[in-house]
Each structure stands twice: as structure tokens, then as C-alpha cells.
JSON list of C-alpha atoms in Angstrom, two decimals:
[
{"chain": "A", "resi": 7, "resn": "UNK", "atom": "CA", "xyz": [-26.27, -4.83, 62.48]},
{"chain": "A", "resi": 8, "resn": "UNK", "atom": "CA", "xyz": [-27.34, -6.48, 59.33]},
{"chain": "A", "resi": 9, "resn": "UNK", "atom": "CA", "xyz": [-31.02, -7.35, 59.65]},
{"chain": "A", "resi": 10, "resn": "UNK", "atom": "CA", "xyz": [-32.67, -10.36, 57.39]},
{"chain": "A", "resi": 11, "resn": "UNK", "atom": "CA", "xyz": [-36.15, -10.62, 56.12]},
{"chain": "A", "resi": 12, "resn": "UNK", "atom": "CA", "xyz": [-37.42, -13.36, 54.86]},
{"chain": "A", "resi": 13, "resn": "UNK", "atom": "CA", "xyz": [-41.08, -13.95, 53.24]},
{"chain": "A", "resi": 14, "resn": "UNK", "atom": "CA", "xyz": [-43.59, -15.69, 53.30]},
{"chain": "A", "resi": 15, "resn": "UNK", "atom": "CA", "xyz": [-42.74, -16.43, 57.21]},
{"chain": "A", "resi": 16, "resn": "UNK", "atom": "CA", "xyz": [-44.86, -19.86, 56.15]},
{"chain": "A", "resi": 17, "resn": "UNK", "atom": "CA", "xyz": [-46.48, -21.37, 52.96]},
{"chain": "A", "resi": 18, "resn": "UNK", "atom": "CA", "xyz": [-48.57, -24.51, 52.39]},
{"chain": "A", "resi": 19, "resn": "UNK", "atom": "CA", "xyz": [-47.51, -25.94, 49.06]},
{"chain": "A", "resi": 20, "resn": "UNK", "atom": "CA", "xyz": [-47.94, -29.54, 46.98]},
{"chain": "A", "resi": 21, "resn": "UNK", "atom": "CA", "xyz": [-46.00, -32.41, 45.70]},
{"chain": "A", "resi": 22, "resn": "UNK", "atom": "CA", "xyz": [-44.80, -30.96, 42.49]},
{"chain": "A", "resi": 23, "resn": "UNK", "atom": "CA", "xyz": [-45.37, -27.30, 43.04]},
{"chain": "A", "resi": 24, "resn": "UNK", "atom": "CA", "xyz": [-42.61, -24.33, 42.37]},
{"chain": "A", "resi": 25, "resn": "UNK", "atom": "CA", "xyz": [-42.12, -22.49, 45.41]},
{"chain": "A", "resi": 26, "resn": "UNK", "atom": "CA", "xyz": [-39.90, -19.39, 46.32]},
{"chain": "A", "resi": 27, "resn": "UNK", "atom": "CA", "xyz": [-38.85, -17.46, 49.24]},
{"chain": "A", "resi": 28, "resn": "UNK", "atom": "CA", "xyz": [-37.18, -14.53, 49.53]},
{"chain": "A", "resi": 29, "resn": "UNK", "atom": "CA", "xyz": [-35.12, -13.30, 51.92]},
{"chain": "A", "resi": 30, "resn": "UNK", "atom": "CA", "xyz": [-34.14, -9.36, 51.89]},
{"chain": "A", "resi": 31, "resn": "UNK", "atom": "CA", "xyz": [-31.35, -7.61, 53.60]},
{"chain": "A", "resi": 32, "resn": "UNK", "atom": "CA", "xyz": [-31.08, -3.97, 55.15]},
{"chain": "A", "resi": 33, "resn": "UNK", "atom": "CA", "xyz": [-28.22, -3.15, 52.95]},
{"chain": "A", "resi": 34, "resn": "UNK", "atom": "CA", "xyz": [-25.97, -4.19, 50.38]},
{"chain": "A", "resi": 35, "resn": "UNK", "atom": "CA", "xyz": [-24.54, -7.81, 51.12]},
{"chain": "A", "resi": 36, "resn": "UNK", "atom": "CA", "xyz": [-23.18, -8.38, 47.60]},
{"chain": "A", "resi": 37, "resn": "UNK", "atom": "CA", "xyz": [-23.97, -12.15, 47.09]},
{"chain": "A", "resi": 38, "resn": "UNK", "atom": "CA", "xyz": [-22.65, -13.27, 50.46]},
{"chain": "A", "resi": 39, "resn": "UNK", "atom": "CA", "xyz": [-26.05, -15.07, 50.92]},
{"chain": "A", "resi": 40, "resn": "UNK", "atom": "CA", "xyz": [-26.36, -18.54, 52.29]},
{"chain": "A", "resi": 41, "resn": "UNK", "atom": "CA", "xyz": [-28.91, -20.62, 52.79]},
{"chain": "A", "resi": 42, "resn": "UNK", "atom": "CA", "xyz": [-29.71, -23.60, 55.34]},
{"chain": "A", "resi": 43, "resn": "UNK", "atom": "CA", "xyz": [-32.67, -26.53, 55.54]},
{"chain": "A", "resi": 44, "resn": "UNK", "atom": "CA", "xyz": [-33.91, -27.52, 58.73]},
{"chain": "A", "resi": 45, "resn": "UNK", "atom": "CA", "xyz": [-36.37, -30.64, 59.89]},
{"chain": "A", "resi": 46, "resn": "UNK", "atom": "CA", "xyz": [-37.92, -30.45, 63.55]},
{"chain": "A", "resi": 47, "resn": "UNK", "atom": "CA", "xyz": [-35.47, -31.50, 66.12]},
{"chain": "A", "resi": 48, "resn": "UNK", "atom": "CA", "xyz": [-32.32, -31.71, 63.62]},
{"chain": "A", "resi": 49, "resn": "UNK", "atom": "CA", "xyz": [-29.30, -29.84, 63.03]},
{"chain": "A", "resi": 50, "resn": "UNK", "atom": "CA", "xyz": [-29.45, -27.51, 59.61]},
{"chain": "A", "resi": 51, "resn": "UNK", "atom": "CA", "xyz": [-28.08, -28.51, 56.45]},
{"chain": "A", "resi": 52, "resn": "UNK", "atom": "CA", "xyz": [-26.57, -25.84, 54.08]},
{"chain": "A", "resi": 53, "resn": "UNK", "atom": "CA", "xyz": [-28.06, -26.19, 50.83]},
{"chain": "A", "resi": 54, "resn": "UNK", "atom": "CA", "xyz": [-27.08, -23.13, 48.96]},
{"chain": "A", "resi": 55, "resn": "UNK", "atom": "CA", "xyz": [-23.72, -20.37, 49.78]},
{"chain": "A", "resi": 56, "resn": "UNK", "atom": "CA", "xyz": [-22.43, -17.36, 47.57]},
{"chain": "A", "resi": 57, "resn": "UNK", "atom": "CA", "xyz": [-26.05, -16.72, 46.98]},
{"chain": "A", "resi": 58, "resn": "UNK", "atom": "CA", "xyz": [-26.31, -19.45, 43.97]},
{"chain": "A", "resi": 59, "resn": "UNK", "atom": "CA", "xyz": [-23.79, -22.22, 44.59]},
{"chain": "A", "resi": 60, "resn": "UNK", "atom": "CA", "xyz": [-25.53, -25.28, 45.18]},
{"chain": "A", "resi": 61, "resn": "UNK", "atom": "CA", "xyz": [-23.73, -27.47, 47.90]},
{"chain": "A", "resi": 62, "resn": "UNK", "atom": "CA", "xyz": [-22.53, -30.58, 47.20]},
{"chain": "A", "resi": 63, "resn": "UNK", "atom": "CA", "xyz": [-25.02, -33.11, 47.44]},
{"chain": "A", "resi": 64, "resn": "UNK", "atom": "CA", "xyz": [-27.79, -31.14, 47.12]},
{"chain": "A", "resi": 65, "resn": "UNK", "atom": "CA", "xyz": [-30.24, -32.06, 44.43]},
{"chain": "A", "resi": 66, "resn": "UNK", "atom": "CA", "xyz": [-30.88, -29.30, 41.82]},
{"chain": "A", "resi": 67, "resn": "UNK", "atom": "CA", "xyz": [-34.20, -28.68, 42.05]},
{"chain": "A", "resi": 68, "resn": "UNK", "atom": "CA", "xyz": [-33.26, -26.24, 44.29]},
{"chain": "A", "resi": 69, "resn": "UNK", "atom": "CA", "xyz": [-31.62, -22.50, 43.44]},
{"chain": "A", "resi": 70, "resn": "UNK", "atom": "CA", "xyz": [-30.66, -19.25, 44.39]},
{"chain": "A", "resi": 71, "resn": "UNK", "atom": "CA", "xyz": [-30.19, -16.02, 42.95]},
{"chain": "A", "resi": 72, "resn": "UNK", "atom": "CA", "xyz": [-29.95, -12.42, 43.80]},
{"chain": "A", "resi": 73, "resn": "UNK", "atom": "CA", "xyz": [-27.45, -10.03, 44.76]},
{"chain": "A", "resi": 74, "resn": "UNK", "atom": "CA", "xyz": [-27.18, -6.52, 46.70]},
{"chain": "A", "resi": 75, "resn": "UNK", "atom": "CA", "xyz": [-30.01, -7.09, 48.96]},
{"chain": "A", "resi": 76, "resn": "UNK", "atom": "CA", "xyz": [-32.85, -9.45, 47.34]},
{"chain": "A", "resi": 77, "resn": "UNK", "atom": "CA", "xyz": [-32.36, -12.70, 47.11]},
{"chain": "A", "resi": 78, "resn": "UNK", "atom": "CA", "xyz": [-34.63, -16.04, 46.58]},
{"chain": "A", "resi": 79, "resn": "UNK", "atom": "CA", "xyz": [-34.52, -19.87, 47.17]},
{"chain": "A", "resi": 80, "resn": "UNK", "atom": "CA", "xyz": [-36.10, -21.69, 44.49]},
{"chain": "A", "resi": 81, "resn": "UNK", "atom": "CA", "xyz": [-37.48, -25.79, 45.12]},
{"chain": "A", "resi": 82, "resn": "UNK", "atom": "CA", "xyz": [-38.40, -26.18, 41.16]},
{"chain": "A", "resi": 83, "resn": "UNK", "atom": "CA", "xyz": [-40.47, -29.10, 42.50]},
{"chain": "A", "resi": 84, "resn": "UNK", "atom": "CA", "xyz": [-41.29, -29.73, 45.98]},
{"chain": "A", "resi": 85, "resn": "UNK", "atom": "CA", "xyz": [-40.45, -32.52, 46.99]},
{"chain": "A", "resi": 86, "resn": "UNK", "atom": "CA", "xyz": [-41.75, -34.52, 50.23]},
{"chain": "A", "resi": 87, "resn": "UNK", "atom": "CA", "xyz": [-38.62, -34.34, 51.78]},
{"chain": "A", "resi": 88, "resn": "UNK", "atom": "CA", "xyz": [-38.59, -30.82, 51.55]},
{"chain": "A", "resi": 89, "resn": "UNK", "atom": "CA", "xyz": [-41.04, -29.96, 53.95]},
{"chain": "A", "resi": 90, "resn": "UNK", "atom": "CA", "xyz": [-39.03, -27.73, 56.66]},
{"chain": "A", "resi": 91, "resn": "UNK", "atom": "CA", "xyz": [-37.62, -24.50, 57.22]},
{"chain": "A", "resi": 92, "resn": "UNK", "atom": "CA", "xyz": [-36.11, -22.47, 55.84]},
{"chain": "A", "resi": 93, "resn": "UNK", "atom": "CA", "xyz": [-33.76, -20.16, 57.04]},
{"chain": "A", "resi": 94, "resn": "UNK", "atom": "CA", "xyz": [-31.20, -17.43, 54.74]},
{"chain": "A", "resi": 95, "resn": "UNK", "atom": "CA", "xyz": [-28.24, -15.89, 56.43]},
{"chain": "A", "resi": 96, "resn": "UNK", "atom": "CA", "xyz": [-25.87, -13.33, 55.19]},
{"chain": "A", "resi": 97, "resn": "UNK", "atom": "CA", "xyz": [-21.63, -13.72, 55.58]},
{"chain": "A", "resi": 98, "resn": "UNK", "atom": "CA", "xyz": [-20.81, -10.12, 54.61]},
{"chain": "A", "resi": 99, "resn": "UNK", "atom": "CA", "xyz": [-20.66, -9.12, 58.51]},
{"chain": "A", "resi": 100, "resn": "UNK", "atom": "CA", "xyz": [-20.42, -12.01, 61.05]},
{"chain": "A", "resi": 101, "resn": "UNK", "atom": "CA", "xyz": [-23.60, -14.00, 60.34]},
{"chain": "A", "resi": 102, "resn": "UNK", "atom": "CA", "xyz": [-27.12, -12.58, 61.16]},
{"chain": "A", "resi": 103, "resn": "UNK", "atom": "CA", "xyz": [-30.56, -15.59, 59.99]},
{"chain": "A", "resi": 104, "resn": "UNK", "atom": "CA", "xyz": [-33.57, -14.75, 58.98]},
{"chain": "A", "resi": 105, "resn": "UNK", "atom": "CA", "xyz": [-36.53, -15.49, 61.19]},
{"chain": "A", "resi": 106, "resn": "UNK", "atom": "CA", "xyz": [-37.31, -18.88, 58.72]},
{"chain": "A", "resi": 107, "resn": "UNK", "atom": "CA", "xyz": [-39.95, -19.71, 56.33]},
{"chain": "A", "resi": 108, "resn": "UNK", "atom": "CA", "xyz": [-41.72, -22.90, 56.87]},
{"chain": "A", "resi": 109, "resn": "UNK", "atom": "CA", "xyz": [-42.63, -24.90, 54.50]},
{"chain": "A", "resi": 110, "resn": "UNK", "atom": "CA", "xyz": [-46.08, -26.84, 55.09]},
{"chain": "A", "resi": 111, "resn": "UNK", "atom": "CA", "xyz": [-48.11, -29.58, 53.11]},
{"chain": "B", "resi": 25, "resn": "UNK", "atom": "CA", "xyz": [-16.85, -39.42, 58.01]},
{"chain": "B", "resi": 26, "resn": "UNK", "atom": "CA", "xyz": [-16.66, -35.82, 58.91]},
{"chain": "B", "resi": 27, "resn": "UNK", "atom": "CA", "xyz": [-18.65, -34.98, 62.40]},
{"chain": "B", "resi": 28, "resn": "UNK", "atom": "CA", "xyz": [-19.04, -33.15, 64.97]},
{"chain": "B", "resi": 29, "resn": "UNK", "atom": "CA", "xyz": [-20.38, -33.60, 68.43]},
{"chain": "B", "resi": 30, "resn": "UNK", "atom": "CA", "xyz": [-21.25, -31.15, 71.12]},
{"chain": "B", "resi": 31, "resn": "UNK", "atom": "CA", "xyz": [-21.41, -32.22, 75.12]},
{"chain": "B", "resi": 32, "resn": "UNK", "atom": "CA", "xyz": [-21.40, -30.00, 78.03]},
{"chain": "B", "resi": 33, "resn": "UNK", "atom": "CA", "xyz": [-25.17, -28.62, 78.02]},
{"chain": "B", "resi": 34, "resn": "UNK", "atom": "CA", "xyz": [-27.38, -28.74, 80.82]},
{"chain": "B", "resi": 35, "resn": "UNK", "atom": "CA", "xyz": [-29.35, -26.93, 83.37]},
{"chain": "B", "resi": 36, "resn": "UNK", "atom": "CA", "xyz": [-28.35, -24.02, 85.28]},
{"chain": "B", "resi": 37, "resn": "UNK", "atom": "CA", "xyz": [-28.74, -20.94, 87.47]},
{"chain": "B", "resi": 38, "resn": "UNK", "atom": "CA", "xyz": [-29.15, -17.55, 86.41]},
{"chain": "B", "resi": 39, "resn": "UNK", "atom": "CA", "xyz": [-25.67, -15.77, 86.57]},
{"chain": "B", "resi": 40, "resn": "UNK", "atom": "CA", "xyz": [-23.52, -19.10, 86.47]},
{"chain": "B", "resi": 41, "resn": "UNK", "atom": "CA", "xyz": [-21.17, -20.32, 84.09]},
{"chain": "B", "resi": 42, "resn": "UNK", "atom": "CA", "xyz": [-21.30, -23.16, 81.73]},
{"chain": "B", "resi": 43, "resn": "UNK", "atom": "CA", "xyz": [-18.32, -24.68, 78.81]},
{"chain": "B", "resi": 44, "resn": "UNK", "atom": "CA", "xyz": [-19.84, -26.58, 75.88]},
{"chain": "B", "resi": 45, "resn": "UNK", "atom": "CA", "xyz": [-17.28, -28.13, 74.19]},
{"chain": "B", "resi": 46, "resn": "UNK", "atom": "CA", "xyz": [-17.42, -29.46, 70.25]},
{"chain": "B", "resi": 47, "resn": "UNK", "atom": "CA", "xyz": [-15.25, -32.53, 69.19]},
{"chain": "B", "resi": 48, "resn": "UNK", "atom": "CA", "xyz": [-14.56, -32.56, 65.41]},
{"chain": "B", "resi": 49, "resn": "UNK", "atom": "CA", "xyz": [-13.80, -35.52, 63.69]},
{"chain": "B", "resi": 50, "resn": "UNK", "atom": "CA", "xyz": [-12.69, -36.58, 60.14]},
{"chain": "B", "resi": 51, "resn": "UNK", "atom": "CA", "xyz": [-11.38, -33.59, 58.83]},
{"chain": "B", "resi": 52, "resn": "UNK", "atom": "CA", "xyz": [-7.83, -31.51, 59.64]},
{"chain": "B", "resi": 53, "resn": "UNK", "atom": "CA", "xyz": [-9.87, -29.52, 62.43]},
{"chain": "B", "resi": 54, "resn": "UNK", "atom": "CA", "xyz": [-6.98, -26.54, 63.03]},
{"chain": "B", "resi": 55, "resn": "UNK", "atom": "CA", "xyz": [-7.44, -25.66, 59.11]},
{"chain": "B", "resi": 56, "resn": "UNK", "atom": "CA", "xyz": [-10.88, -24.53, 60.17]},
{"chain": "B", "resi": 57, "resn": "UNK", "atom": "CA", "xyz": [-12.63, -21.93, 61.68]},
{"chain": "B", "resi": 58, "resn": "UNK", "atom": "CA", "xyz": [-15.09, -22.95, 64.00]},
{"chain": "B", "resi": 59, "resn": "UNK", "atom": "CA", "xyz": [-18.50, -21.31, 64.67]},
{"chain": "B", "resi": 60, "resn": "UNK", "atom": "CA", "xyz": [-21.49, -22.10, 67.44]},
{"chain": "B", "resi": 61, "resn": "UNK", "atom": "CA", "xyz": [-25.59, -21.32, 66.78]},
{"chain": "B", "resi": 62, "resn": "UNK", "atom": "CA", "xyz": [-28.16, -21.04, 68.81]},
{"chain": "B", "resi": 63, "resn": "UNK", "atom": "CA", "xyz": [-31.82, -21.60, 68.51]},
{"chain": "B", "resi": 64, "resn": "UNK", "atom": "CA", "xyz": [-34.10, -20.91, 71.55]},
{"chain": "B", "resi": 65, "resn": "UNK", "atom": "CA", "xyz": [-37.21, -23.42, 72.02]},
{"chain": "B", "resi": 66, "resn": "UNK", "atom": "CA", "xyz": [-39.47, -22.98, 69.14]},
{"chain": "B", "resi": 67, "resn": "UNK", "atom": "CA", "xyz": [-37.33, -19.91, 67.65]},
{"chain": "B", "resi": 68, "resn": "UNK", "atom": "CA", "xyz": [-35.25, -19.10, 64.83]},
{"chain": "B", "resi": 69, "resn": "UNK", "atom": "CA", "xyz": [-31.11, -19.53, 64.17]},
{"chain": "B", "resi": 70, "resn": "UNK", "atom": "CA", "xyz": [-29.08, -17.36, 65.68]},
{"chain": "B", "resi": 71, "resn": "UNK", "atom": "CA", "xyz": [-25.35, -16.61, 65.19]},
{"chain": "B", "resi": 72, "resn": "UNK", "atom": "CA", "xyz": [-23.81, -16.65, 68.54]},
{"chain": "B", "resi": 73, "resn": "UNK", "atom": "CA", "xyz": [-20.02, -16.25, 67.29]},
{"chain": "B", "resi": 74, "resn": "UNK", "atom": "CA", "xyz": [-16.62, -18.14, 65.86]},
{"chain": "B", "resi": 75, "resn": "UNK", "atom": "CA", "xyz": [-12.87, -18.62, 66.13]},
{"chain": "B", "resi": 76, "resn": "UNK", "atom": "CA", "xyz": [-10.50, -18.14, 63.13]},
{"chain": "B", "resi": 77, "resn": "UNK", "atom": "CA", "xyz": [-7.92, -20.85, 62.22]},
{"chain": "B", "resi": 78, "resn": "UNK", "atom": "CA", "xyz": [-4.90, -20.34, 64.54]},
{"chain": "B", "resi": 79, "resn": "UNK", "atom": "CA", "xyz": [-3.24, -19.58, 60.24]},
{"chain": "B", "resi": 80, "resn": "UNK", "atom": "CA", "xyz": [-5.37, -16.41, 60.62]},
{"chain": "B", "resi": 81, "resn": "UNK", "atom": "CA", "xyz": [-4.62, -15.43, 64.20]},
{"chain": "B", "resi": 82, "resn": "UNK", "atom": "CA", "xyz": [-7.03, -17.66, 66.45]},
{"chain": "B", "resi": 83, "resn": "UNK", "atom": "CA", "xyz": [-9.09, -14.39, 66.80]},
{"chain": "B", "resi": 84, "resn": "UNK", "atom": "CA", "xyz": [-12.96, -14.77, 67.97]},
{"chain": "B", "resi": 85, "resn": "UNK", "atom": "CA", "xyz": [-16.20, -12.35, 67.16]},
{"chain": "B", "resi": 86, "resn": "UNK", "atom": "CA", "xyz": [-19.27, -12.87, 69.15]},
{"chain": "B", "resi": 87, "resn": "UNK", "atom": "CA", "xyz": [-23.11, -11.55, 68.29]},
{"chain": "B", "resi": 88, "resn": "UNK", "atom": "CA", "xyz": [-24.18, -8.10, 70.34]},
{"chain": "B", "resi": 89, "resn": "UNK", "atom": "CA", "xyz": [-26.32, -10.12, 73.00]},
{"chain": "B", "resi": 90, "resn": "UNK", "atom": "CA", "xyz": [-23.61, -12.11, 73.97]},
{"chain": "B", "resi": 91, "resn": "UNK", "atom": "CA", "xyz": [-20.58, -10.32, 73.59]},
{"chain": "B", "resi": 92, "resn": "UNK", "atom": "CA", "xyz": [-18.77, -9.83, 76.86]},
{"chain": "B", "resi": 93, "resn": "UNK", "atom": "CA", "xyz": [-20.24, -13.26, 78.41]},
{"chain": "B", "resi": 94, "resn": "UNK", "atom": "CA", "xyz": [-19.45, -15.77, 76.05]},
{"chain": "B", "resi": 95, "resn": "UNK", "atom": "CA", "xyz": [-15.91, -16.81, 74.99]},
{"chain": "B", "resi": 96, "resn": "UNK", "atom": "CA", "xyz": [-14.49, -19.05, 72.42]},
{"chain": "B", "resi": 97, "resn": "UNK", "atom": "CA", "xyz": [-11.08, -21.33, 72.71]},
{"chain": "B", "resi": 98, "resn": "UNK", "atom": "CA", "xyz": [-10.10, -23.75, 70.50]},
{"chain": "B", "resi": 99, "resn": "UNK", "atom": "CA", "xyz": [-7.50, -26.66, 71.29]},
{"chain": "B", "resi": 100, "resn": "UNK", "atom": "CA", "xyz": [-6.34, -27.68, 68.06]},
{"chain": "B", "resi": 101, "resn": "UNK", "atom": "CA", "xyz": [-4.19, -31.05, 69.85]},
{"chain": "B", "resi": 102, "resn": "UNK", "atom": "CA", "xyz": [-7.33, -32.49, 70.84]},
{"chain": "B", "resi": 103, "resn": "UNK", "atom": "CA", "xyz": [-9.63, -30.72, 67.87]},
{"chain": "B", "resi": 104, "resn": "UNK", "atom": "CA", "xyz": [-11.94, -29.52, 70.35]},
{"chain": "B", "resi": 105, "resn": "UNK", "atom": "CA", "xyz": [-13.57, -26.06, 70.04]},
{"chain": "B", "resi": 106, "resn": "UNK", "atom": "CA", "xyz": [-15.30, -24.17, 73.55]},
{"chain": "B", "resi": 107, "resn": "UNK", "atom": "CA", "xyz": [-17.71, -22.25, 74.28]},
{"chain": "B", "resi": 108, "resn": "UNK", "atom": "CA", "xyz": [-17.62, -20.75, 77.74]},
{"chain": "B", "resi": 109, "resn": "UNK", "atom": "CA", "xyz": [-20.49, -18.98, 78.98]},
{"chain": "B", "resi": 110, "resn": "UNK", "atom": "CA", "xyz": [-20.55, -16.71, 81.69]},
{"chain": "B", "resi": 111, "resn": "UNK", "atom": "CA", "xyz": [-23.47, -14.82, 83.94]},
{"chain": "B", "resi": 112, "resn": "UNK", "atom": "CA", "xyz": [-26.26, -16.65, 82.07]},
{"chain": "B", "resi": 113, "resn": "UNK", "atom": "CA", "xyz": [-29.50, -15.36, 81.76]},
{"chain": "B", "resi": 114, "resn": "UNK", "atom": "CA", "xyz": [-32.47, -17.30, 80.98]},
{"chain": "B", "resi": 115, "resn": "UNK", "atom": "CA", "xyz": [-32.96, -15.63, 77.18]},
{"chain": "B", "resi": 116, "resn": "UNK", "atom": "CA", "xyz": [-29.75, -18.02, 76.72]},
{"chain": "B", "resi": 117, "resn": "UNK", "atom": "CA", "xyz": [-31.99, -21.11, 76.92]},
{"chain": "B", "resi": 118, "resn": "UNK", "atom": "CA", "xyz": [-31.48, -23.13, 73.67]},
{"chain": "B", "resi": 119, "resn": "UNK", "atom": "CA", "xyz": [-30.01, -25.68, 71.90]},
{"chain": "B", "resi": 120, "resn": "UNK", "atom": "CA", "xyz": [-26.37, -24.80, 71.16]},
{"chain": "B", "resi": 121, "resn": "UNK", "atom": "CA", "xyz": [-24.67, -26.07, 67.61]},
{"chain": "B", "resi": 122, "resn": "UNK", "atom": "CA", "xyz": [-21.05, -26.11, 66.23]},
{"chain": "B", "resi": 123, "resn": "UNK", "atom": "CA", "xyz": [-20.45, -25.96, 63.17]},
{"chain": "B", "resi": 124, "resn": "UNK", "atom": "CA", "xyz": [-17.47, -25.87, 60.68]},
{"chain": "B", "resi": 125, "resn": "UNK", "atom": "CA", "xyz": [-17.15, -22.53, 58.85]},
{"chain": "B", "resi": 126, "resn": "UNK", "atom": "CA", "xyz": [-15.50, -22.64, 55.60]},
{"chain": "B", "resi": 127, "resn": "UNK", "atom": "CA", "xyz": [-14.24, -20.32, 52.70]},
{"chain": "B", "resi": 128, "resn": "UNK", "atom": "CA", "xyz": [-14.34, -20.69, 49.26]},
{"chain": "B", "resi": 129, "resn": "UNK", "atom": "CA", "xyz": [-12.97, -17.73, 46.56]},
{"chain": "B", "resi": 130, "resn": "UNK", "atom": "CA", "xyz": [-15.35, -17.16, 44.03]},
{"chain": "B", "resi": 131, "resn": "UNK", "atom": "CA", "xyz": [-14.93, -14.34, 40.98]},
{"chain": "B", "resi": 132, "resn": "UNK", "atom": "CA", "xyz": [-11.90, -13.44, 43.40]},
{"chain": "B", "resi": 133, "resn": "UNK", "atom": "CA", "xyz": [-13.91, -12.83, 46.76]},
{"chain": "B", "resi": 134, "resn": "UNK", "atom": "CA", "xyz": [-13.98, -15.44, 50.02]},
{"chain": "B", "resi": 135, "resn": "UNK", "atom": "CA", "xyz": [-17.41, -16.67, 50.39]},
{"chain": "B", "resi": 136, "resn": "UNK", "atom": "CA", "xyz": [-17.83, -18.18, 53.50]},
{"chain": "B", "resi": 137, "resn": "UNK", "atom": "CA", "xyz": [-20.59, -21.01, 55.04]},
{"chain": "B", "resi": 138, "resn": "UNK", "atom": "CA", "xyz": [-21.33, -23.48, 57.54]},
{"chain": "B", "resi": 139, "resn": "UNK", "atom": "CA", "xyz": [-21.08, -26.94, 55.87]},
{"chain": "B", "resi": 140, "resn": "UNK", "atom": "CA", "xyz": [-20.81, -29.18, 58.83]},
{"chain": "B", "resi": 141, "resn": "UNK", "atom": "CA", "xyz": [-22.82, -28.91, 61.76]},
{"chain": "B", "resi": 142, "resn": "UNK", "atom": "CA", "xyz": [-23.27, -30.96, 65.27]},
{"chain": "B", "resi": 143, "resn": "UNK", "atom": "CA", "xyz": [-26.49, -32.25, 66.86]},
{"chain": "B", "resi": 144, "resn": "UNK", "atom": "CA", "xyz": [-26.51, -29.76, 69.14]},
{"chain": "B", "resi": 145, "resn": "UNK", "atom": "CA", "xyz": [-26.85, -29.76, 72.82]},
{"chain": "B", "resi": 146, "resn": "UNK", "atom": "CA", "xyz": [-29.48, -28.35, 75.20]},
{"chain": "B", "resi": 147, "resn": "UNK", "atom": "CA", "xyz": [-28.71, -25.49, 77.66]},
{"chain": "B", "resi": 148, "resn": "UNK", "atom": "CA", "xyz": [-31.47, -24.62, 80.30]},
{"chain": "B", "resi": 149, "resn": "UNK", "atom": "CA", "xyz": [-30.63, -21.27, 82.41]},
{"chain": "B", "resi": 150, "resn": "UNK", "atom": "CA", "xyz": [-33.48, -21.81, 85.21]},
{"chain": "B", "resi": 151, "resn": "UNK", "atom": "CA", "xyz": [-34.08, -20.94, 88.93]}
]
């Protein structure tokens, strides 16, 4: 199985500031890299697929890149709606998460 | 408005069975393949397993821990996807999503995501 890593597991950040994650996979995934936004006691959302396709609807102060097996989220500036979690997921074989990052004032 | 709604969670035994079903809404459902998620009280996501589009054979994979229990149907007359689970243990506590798993081709390969998901519904496996 395909196992996802994603770092920091938590961060405290401010209005305005540039944060990253990164999430890593245990082998080669190409860019079939998704990410997903979550708030306590909601569903997720998908903000990001194909490693660096923004969804529709997403604003575009967030990104991804990477291929192969490192990849990153990007907020360019955090936003207070964007305290959450966050959680990456590959697609190249079925559909493992990563264990979330959360995202803290 | 594109939704989806899940119903059938609850508490139950150890070894019993359970069906969650999923109810889709606003979009051609049988065009889609159909996946559920997991996430255990105070845990992470976890990919439990999906259904292909009856176009590309109806067939189903399921994660490691629950292959062999769980099973997924789809009934694309009534756009309802199941999830039947069988000999529960309590590790399957959580609250159980469907979501909509879609494809797009990009640079000539299928990328594929979950754009739509339900609320989710709570499943307790307890004495």
C-alpha cells in the first residue's frame, strides 16, 4: 500500500501569513495528488486534484505543486476561513489520506 | 443543486451487519462512480472503497481493513449507492461519507477526485 506523509502534523499561523504543507508519498505517484479542506464536524471540500488544478470555486490563494513523490499545498495568505485541516490523498492506487495537518491561529 | 445524503448509521453489536445507503441528487448519478470515507472519532480520512459507473463494469475495490466485510451496490433507478457492512468490529466506529468520484484527462492521463461529498452519518459498533 501507498503510504502518505504529511508535515507539519499542526502549525499555528496569522492572518496574512504564507503557509505550506507537504505531503510525501512512499513511491512514485506521478501527480495523482489531491487535496481536501476540512472544518470540525463538516464534510471535506476538495480544493486542489492532479496535484495543481485548483477546483472550481476555490479562491487562488491557494496552490499545489509537486510530482513523483513530494508535493505541497500553498495558502499565499491565510485567510480566517482557512483555519482547518488539511488532509492530501493520492489517486494513483485506490485512495490512501494523509494523517492531516491542522491549521491553528 | 448537486447533493448527497447518507442515512442508515447507527449503533450496533460487534459482529452484526449494517447498510448505509447514499441518495444523490442533481447530477446524472449512473455517469458516476461512487466512493464512501471514513473518519473514526477524532481521527484522520480514510478511504474505505468505490463502485465504477455501470459504463465501466459496476466493479467495486475496497481498502485492506475492510475488504471481505464491506460491500458496495449501486441502484442507478433510484441513484442510490450502498454500503453493506458485515461482522463489524468496533475499530469501524466513525462517521461514514459518500462522495462522488470523478475523472478528468489531463496531458492525456485520467486524474481522478472526490468533488461532491455527503454529511456523513454516524456508525457506533458497541456492546
Amino acid at each position: 500500500d501507498i503510504q502518505m506523509t504529511q508535515s507539519p502534523s499542526s502549525l499555528s499561523a496569522s492572518v496574512g501569513d504564507r503557509v505550506i504543507i507537504t505531503c510525501r508519498a512512499s513511491q512514485s505517484i506521478n501527480s495523482y495528488l489531491n487535496w481536501y479542506q476540512q472544518k470540525p464536524g463538516k464534510a471535506p471540500k476538495l480544493l486542489i486534484y492532479a496535484a495543481s488544478s485548483l477546483q472550481s470555486g476555490v479562491p487562488s490563494r491557494f496552490s499545489g505543486s509537486g510530482s513523483g513523490t513530494d508535493f505541497s499545498l500553498t495558502i499565499s495568505s491565510l485567510q480566517p476561513d482557512d483555519f482547518a485541516t488539511y488532509y492530501c490523498q493520492q489517486s494513483y492506487n485506490i485512495g490512501t489520506f494523509g494523517q492531516g495537518t491542522k491549521v491553528e491561529i | 443543486e448537486v447533493q448527497l445524503v447518507e442515512s442508515g448509521g447507527g449503533l450496533v453489536q460487534p459482529g452484526r451487519s449494517l447498510r448505509l445507503s447514499c441518495t444523490a441528487s442533481g447530477f446524472t448519478f449512473g455517469d458516476y462512480a461512487m466512493s464512501w470515507v471514513r473518519q473514526a472519532p477524532g481521527k484522520g480520512l480514510e478511504w474505505v472503497g468505490f463502485i465504477r459507473s455501470k459504463a465501466y463494469g459496476g466493479t467495486t475495490d475496497y481498502a485492506a481493513s475492510v475488504r471481505g466485510r464491506f460491500s458496495i451496490s449501486r441502484d442507478d433507478s433510484k441513484s442510490i449507492a450502498h454500503l453493506q457492512m458485515n461482522s463489524l468490529k468496533t475499530a469501524d466506529t466513525a462517521v461514514y461519507f459518500c462522495t462522488r468520484r470523478r475523472w478528468e484527462i489531463i496531458r492525456g492521463y485520467y486524474y481522478y477526485y472526490m468533488d461532491v461529498w455527503g454529511t456523513g452519518t454516524t456508525v457506533t459498533v458497541s456492546s
